[in-house]
PDB file of C-alpha atoms and ligand atoms in Angstrom:
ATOM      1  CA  UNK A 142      16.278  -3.154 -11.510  1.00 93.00           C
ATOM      2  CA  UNK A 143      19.458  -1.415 -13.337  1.00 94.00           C
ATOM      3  CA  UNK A 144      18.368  -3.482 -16.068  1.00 96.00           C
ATOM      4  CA  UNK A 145      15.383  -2.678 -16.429  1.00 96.00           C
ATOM      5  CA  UNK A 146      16.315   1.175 -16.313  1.00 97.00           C
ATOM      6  CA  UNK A 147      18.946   0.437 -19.228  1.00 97.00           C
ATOM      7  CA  UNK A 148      16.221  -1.286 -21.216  1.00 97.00           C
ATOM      8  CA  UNK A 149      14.255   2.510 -20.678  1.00 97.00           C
ATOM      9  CA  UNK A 150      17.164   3.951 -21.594  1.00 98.00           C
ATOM     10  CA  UNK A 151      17.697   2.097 -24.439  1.00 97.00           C
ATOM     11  CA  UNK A 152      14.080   2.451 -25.741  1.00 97.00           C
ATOM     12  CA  UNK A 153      13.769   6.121 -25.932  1.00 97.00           C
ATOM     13  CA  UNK A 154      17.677   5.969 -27.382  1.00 97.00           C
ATOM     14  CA  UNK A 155      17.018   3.542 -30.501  1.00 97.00           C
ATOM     15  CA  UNK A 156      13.889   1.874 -30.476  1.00 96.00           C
ATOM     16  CA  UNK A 157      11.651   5.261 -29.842  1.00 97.00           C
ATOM     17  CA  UNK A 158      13.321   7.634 -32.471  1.00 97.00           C
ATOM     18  CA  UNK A 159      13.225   4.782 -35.120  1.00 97.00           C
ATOM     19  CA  UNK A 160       9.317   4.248 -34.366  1.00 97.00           C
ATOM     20  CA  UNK A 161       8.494   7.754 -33.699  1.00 97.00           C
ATOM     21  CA  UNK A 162       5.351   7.592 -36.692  1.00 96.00           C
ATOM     22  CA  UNK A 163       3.741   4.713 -34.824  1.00 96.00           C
ATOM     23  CA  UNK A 164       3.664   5.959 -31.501  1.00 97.00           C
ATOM     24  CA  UNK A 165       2.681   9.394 -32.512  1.00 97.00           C
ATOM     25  CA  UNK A 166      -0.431   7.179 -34.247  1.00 96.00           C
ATOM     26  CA  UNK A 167      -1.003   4.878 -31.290  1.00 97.00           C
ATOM     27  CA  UNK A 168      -1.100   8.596 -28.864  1.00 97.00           C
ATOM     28  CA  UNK A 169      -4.847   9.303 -30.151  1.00 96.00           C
ATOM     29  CA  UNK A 170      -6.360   5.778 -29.726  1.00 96.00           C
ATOM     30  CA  UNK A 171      -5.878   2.056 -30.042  1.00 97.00           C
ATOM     31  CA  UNK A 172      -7.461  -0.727 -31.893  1.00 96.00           C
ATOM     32  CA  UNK A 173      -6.163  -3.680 -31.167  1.00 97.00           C
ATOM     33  CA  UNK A 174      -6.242  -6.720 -32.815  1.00 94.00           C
ATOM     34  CA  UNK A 175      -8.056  -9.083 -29.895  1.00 97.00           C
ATOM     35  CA  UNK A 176      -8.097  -9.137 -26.595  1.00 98.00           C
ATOM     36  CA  UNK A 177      -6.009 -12.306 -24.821  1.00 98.00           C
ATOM     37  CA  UNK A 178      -6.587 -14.027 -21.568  1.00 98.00           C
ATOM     38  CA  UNK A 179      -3.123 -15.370 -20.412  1.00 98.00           C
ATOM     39  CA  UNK A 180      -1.841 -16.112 -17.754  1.00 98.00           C
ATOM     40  CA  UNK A 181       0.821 -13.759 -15.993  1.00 98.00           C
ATOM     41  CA  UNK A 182       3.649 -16.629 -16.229  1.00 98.00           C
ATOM     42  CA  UNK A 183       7.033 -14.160 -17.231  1.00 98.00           C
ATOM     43  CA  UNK A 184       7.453 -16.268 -20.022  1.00 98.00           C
ATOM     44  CA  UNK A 185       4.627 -16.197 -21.666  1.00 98.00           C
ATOM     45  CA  UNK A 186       5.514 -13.333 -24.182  1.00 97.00           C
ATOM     46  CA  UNK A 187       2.274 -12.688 -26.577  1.00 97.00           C
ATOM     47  CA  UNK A 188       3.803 -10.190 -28.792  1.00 96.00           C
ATOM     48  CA  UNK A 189       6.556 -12.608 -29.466  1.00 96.00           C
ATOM     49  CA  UNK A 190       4.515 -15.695 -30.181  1.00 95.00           C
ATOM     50  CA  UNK A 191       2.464 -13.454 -32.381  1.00 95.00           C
ATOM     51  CA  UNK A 192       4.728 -11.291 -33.664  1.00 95.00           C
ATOM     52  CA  UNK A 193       2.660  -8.263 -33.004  1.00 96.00           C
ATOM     53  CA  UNK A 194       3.639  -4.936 -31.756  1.00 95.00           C
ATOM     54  CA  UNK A 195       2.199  -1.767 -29.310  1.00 97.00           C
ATOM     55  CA  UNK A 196      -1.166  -1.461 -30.286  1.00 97.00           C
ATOM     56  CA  UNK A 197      -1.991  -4.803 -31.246  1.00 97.00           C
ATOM     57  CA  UNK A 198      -3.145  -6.778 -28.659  1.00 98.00           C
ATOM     58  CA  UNK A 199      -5.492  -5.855 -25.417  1.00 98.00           C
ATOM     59  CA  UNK A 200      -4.439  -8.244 -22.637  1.00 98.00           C
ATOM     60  CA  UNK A 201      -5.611  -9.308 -19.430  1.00 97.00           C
ATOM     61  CA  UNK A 202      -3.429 -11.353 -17.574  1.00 97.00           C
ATOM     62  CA  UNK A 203      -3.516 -13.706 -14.016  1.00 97.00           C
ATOM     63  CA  UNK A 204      -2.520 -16.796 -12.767  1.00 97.00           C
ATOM     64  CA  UNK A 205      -3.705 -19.432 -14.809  1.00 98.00           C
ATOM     65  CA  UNK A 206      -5.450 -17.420 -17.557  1.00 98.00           C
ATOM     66  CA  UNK A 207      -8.588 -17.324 -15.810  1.00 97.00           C
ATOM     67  CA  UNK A 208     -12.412 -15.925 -17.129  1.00 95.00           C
ATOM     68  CA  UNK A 209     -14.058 -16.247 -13.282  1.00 92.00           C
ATOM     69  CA  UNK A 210     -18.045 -16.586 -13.834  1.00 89.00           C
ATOM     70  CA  UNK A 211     -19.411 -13.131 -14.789  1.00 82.00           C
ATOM     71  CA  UNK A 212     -20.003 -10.708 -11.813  1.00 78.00           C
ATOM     72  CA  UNK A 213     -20.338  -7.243 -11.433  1.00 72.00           C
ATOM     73  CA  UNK A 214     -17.401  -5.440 -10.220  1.00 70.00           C
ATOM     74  CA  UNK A 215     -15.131  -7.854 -10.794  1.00 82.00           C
ATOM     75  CA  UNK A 216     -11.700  -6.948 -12.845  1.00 88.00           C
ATOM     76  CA  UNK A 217     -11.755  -9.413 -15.601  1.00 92.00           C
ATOM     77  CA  UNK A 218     -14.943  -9.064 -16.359  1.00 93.00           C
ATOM     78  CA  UNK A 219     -14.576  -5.504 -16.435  1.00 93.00           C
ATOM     79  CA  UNK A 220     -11.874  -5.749 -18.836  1.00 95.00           C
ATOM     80  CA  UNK A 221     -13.582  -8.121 -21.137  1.00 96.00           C
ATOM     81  CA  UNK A 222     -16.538  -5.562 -21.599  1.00 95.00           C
ATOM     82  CA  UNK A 223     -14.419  -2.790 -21.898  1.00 96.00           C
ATOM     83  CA  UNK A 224     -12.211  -4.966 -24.875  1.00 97.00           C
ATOM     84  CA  UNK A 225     -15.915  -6.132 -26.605  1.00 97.00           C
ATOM     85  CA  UNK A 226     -17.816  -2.448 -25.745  1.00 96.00           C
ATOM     86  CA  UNK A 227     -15.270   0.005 -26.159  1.00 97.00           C
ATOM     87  CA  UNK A 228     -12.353  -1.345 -28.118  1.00 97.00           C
ATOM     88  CA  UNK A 229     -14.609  -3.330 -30.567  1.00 96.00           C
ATOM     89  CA  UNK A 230     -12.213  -6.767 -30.508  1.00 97.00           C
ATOM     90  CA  UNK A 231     -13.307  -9.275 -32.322  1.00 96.00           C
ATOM     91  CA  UNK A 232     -11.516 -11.928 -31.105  1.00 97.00           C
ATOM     92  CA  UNK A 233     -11.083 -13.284 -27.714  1.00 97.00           C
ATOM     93  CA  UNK A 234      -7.972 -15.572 -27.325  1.00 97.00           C
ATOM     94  CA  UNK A 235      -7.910 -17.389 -24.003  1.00 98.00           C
ATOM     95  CA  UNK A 236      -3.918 -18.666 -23.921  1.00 98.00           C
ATOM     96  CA  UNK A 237      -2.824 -21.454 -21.633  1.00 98.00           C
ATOM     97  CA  UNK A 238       0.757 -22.300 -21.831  1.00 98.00           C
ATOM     98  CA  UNK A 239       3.220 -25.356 -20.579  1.00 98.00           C
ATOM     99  CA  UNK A 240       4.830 -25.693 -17.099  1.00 98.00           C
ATOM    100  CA  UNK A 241       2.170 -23.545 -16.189  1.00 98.00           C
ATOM    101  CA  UNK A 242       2.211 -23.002 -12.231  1.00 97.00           C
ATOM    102  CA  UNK A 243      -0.771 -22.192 -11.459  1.00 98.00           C
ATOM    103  CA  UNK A 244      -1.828 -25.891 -13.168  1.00 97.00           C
ATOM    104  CA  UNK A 245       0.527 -27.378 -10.996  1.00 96.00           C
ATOM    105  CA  UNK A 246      -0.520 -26.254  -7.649  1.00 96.00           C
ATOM    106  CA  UNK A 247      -4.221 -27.162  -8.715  1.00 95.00           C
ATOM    107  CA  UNK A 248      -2.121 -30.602  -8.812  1.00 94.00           C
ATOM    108  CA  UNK A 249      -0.670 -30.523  -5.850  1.00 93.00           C
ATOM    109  CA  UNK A 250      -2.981 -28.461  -3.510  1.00 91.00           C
ATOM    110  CA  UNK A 251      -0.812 -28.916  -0.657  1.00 93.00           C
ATOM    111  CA  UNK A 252       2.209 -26.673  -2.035  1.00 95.00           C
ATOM    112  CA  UNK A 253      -0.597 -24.106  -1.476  1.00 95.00           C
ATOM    113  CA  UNK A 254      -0.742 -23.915   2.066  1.00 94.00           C
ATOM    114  CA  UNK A 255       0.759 -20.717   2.869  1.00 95.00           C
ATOM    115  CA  UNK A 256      -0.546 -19.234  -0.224  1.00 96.00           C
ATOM    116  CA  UNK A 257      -4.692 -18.901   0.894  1.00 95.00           C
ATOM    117  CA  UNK A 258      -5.619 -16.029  -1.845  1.00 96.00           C
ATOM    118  CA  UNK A 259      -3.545 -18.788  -4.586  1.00 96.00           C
ATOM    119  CA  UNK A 260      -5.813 -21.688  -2.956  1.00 96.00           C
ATOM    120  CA  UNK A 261      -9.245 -19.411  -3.569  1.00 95.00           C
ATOM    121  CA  UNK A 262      -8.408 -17.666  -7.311  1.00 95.00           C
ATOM    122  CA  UNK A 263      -7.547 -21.408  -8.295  1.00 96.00           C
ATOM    123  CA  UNK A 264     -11.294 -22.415  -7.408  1.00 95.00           C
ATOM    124  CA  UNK A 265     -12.070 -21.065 -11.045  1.00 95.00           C
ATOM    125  CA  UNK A 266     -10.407 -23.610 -12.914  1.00 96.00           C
ATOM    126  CA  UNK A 267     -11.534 -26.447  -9.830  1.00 94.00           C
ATOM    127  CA  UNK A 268     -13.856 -27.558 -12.772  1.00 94.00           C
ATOM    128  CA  UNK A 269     -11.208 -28.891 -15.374  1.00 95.00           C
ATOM    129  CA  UNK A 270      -9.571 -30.588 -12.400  1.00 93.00           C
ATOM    130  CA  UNK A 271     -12.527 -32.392 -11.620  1.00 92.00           C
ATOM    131  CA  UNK A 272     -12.528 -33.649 -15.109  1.00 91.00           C
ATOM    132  CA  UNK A 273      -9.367 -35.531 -14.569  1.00 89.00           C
ATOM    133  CA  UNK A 274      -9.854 -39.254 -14.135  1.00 83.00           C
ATOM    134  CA  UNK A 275      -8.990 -40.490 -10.058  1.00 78.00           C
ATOM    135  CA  UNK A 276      -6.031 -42.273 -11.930  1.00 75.00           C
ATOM    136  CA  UNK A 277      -4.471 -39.030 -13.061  1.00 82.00           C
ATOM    137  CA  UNK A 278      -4.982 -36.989  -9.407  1.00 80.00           C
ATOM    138  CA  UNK A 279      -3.529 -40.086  -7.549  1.00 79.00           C
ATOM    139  CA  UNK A 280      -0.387 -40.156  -9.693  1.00 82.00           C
ATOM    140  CA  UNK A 281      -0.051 -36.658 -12.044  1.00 83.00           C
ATOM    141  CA  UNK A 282       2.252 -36.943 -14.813  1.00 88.00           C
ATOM    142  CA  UNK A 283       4.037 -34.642 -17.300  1.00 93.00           C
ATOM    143  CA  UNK A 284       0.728 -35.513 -19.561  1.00 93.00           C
ATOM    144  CA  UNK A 285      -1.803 -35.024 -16.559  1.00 94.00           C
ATOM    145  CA  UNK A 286      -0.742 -31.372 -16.209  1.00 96.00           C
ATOM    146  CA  UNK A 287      -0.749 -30.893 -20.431  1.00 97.00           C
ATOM    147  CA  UNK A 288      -4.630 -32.277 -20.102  1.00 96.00           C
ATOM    148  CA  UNK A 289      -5.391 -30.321 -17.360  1.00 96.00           C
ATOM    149  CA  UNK A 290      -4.227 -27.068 -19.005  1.00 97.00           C
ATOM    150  CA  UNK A 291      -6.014 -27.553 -21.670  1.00 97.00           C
ATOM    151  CA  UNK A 292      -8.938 -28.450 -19.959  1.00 96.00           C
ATOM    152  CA  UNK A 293      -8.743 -24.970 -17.897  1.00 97.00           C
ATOM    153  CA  UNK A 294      -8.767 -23.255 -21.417  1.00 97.00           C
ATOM    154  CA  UNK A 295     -11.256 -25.402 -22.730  1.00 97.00           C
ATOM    155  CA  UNK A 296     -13.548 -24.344 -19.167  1.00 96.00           C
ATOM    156  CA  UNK A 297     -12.349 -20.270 -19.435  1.00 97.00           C
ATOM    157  CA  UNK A 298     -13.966 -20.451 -23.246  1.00 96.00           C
ATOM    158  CA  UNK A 299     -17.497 -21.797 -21.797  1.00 95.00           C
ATOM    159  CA  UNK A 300     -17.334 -19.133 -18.829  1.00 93.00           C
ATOM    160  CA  UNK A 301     -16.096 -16.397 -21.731  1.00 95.00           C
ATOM    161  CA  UNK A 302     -18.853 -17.461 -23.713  1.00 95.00           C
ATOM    162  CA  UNK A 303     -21.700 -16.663 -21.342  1.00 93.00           C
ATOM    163  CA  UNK A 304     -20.421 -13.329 -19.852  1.00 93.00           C
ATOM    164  CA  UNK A 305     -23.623 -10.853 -21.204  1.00 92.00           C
ATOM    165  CA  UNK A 306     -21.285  -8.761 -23.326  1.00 93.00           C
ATOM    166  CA  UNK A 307     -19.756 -11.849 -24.892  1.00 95.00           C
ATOM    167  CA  UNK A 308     -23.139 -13.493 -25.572  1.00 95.00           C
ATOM    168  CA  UNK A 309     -24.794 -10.730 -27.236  1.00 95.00           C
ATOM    169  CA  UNK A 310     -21.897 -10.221 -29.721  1.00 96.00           C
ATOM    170  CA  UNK A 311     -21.194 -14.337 -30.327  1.00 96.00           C
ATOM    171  CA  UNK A 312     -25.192 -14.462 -31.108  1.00 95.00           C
ATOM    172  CA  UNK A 313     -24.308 -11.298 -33.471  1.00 96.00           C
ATOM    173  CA  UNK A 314     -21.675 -13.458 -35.134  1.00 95.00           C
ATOM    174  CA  UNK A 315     -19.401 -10.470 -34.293  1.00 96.00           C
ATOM    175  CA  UNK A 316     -17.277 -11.900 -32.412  1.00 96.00           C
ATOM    176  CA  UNK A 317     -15.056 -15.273 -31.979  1.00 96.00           C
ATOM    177  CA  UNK A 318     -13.356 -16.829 -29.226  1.00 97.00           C
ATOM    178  CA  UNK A 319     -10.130 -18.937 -29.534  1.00 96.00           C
ATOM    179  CA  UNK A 320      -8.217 -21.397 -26.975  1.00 97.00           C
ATOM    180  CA  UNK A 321      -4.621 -21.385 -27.497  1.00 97.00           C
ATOM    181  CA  UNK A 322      -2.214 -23.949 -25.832  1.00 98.00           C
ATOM    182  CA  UNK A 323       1.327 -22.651 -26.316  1.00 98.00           C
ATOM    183  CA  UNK A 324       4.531 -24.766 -25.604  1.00 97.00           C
ATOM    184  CA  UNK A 325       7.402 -22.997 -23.941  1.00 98.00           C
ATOM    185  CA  UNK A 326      10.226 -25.177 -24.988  1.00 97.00           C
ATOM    186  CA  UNK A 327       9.210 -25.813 -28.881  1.00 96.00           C
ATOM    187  CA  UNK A 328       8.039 -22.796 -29.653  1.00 95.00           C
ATOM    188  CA  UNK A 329       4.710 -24.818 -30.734  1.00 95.00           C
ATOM    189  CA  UNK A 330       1.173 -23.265 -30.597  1.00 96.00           C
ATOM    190  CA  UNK A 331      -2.155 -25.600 -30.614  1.00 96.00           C
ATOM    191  CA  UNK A 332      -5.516 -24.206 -30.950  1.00 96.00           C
ATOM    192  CA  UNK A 333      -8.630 -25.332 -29.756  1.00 95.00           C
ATOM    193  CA  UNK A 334     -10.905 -26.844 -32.588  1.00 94.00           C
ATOM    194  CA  UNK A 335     -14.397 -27.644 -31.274  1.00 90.00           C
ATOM    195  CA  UNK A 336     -15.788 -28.810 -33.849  1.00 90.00           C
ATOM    196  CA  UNK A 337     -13.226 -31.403 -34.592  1.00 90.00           C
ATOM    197  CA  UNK A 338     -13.057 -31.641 -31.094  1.00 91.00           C
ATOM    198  CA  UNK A 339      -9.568 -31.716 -30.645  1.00 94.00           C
ATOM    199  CA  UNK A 340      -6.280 -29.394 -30.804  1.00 95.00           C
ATOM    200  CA  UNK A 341      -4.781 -29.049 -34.082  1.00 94.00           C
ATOM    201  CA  UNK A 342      -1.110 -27.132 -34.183  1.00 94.00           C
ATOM    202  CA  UNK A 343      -1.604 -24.060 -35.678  1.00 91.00           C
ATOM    203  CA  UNK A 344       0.754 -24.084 -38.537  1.00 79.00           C
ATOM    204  CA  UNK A 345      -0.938 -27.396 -39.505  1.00 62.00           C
ATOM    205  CA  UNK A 346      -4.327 -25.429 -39.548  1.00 54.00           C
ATOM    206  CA  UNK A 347      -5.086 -24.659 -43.271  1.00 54.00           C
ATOM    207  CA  UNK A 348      -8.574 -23.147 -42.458  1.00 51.00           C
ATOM    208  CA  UNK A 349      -8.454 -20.598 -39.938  1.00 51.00           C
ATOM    209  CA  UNK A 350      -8.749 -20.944 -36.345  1.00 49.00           C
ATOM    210  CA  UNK A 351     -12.355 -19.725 -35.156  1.00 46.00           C
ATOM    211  CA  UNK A 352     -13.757 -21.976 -33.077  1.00 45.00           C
ATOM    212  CA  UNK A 353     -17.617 -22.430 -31.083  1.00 44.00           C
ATOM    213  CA  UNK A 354     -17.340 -22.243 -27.178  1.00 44.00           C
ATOM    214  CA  UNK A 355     -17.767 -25.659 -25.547  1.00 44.00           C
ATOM    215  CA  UNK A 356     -20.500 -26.104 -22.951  1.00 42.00           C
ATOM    216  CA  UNK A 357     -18.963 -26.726 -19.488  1.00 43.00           C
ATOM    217  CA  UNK A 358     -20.502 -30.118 -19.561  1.00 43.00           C
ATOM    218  CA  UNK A 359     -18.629 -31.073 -22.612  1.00 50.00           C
ATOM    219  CA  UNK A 360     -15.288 -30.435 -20.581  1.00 52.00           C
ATOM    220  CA  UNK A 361     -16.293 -32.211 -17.220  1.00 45.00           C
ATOM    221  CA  UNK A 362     -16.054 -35.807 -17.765  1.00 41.00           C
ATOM    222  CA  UNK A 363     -13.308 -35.406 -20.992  1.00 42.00           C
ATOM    223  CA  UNK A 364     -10.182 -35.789 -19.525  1.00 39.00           C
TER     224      UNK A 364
HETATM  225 ZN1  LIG B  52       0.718 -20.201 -16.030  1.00 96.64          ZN
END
């Protein structure tokens, strides 16, 4: 904890005083650049990866960078229709990332045990594990748990896509969604491309990123 109390310390020291014009603009509002879906993995760092800065980026985070199916009250959806209502984004980026945990346990659903609310949130993505092949749940690899992952994005896009807020904006063409795959140890970032129908690195991409939402039963059955 010290740390973190020197890092406060250190902020309104240096970083504050130097920024002072940006935060005093940031104080009567925000508009932020798009709203991400990540998951809450510490080192998944979005403003690094995008080089972005307070103000730029509306996040929602949880294990496994999960959309659940659209109900009322619950906090993700909430979030997305305040982000699309209120804030205006107009891009959704849903960002799944390597060595991702919560993939893993889907993996191995016995290391979840002792962990029953895990075991239940982890139902949303039971979908893009069903899509593996029996092959690659008998005997996971390094490259099941890359498919998976992306699979889980893949199946967050299609539930994205169909929460009422979402719809009425996609149909307005105001409004994009993005799946992101981003690689811890390289640094790398792949993007979702539907209509190519595979993931293209995104400093190879030399035509932007937007991308349509795939159905759900594009994603079962495409491991
Ligand atoms: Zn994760």
């Amino acid at each position: 904890m010290n740390r973190l109390i020197q890092g406060i310390q250190q902020f309104q020291r240096d970083v504050f005083p130097a920024n002072r014009e940006l935060f005093a603009r940031l104080a009567s509002g925000q508009k932020p650049e798009a709203l991400f879906i990540a998951c809450s993995d510490s080192r998944v760092s979005l403003e690094w990866i995008t080089q972005c800065g307070p103000g730029d980026l509306f996040v929602c985070r949880n294990a496994g960078n999960m959309a659940p199916r659209f109900s009322r009250g619950d906090d993700v959806s909430a979030t997305i229709e305040y982000a699309v209502s209120a804030l205006g984004v107009r891009d959704i980026v849903v960002c799944g990332h390597s060595d991702c945990g919560a993939m893993k346990a889907l993996l191995n659903p016995a290391s979840l045990k002792d962990m029953p609310h895990v075991k239940s949130w982890l139902r949303n993505a039971s979908e893009a594990r069903l899509a593996l092949r029996k092959a690659q749940l008998s005997q996971p690899s390094a490259e099941t748990l890359v498919t998976l992952t992306k699979l889980n994005v893949r199946l967050q896009l299609d539930r994205l896509s169909v929460h009422p807020k979402v719809q009425t904006q996609l149909r307005a063409k105001a409004l994009e969604l993005h799946g992101w795959y981003y690689q811890i140890d390289t640094g790398e970032v792949e993007a979702w491309q539907a209509a190519e129908d595979r993931w293209v690195a995104v400093r190879e991409s030399r035509h932007g990123l937007a991308i349509g939402a795939p159905q759900v039963s594009q994603v079962v059955g495409r491991a």
